Amino acid sequence: MNVVASIHTTSFKQSNLMAFFDDPKNFGAQEVKSGRSWTLDELRIKSNVDLQKLWFVLLKERNMLFTMEHNCREDCRLFPSPERIDKVQDSMRRIEEIVHERNDAFWQLEIGEKAPNPRAVKTLDPDDPLATVREAIEAVTQVKDGATLKFQYLMKEKELRMQNRKVKEAAMLLKRFPNLDKEALQAKYPDVNIQKLKFNKKTRGSHEFNTV
């Protein structure tokens, strides 16, 4: 059995539709043994590629368990070891948490803001006859919000590149022309801290008097 699936999965390898069903030896069993769910510490040391592979293993396992649960319900039988579904869903939820942690770290580093909150799992209100319609409207709104967030991210990334370019231009001028009027340079680059920049060793070069 694959290492990434060895902790709690119970499905066996199949290349046909039987992949959506449990191992035949578990048919009619009162209890099916399974391991524990993945912990956050175990998932944090995995690469993004490994997390993606593990996600699809868990997704396949969850679909298989849902299929078996449905069949047992149709046959008026008890689904053996239903805690297997909870273990799979706990592992998937923790993977999403790890992915959000990494995404948040990227946003903090590149943009200086927290990443958008991950999607929340919603359940339809059984007493609301328009629940399905409302859910569809919210889904469209979320897609638009996602496009807006992507646009905002690209704009901030562009602003950072422009700011870095201005800093480099100002630093180059200070290095080439140490007697340059600092007030005029500050007026040309209002978003750059010239007073701080002129003390940078890369801008001073061999002209120490341009820090006066």
mmCIF file of C-alpha atoms in Angstrom, residues 4 7 37-48 50-51 54-55 58 90-99 101-102:
data_model
loop_
_atom_site.group_PDB
_atom_site.id
_atom_site.type_symbol
_atom_site.label_atom_id
_atom_site.label_comp_id
_atom_site.label_asym_id
_atom_site.label_seq_id
_atom_site.Cartn_x
_atom_site.Cartn_y
_atom_site.Cartn_z
ATOM 1 C CA VAL A 4 0.923 8.345 1.962
ATOM 2 C CA ILE A 7 -2.086 5.719 8.122
ATOM 3 C CA SER A 37 -5.685 10.525 10.910
ATOM 4 C CA TRP A 38 -2.716 12.651 9.856
ATOM 5 C CA THR A 39 -1.474 15.192 12.404
ATOM 6 C CA LEU A 40 -0.521 18.790 11.695
ATOM 7 C CA ASP A 41 3.119 18.151 12.593
ATOM 8 C CA GLU A 42 3.313 15.279 10.109
ATOM 9 C CA LEU A 43 1.780 17.377 7.352
ATOM 10 C CA ARG A 44 3.951 20.443 7.965
ATOM 11 C CA ILE A 45 7.134 18.589 6.981
ATOM 12 C CA LYS A 46 5.674 17.496 3.635
ATOM 13 C CA SER A 47 6.286 19.352 0.404
ATOM 14 C CA ASN A 48 3.474 20.962 -1.558
ATOM 15 C CA ASP A 50 3.320 15.501 -1.414
ATOM 16 C CA LEU A 51 0.379 17.352 0.110
ATOM 17 C CA LEU A 54 -2.055 12.965 -0.285
ATOM 18 C CA TRP A 55 -5.120 15.158 -0.863
ATOM 19 C CA LEU A 58 -7.820 11.071 0.794
ATOM 20 C CA ASP A 90 -9.981 15.479 9.697
ATOM 21 C CA SER A 91 -6.877 14.810 7.597
ATOM 22 C CA MET A 92 -8.263 16.795 4.660
ATOM 23 C CA ARG A 93 -9.199 19.691 6.923
ATOM 24 C CA ARG A 94 -5.662 19.735 8.352
ATOM 25 C CA ILE A 95 -4.142 19.744 4.869
ATOM 26 C CA GLU A 96 -6.246 22.791 4.058
ATOM 27 C CA GLU A 97 -5.010 24.398 7.274
ATOM 28 C CA ILE A 98 -1.365 23.760 6.328
ATOM 29 C CA VAL A 99 -1.924 25.121 2.824
ATOM 30 C CA GLU A 101 -0.529 28.660 6.668
ATOM 31 C CA ARG A 102 1.889 28.577 3.738
#
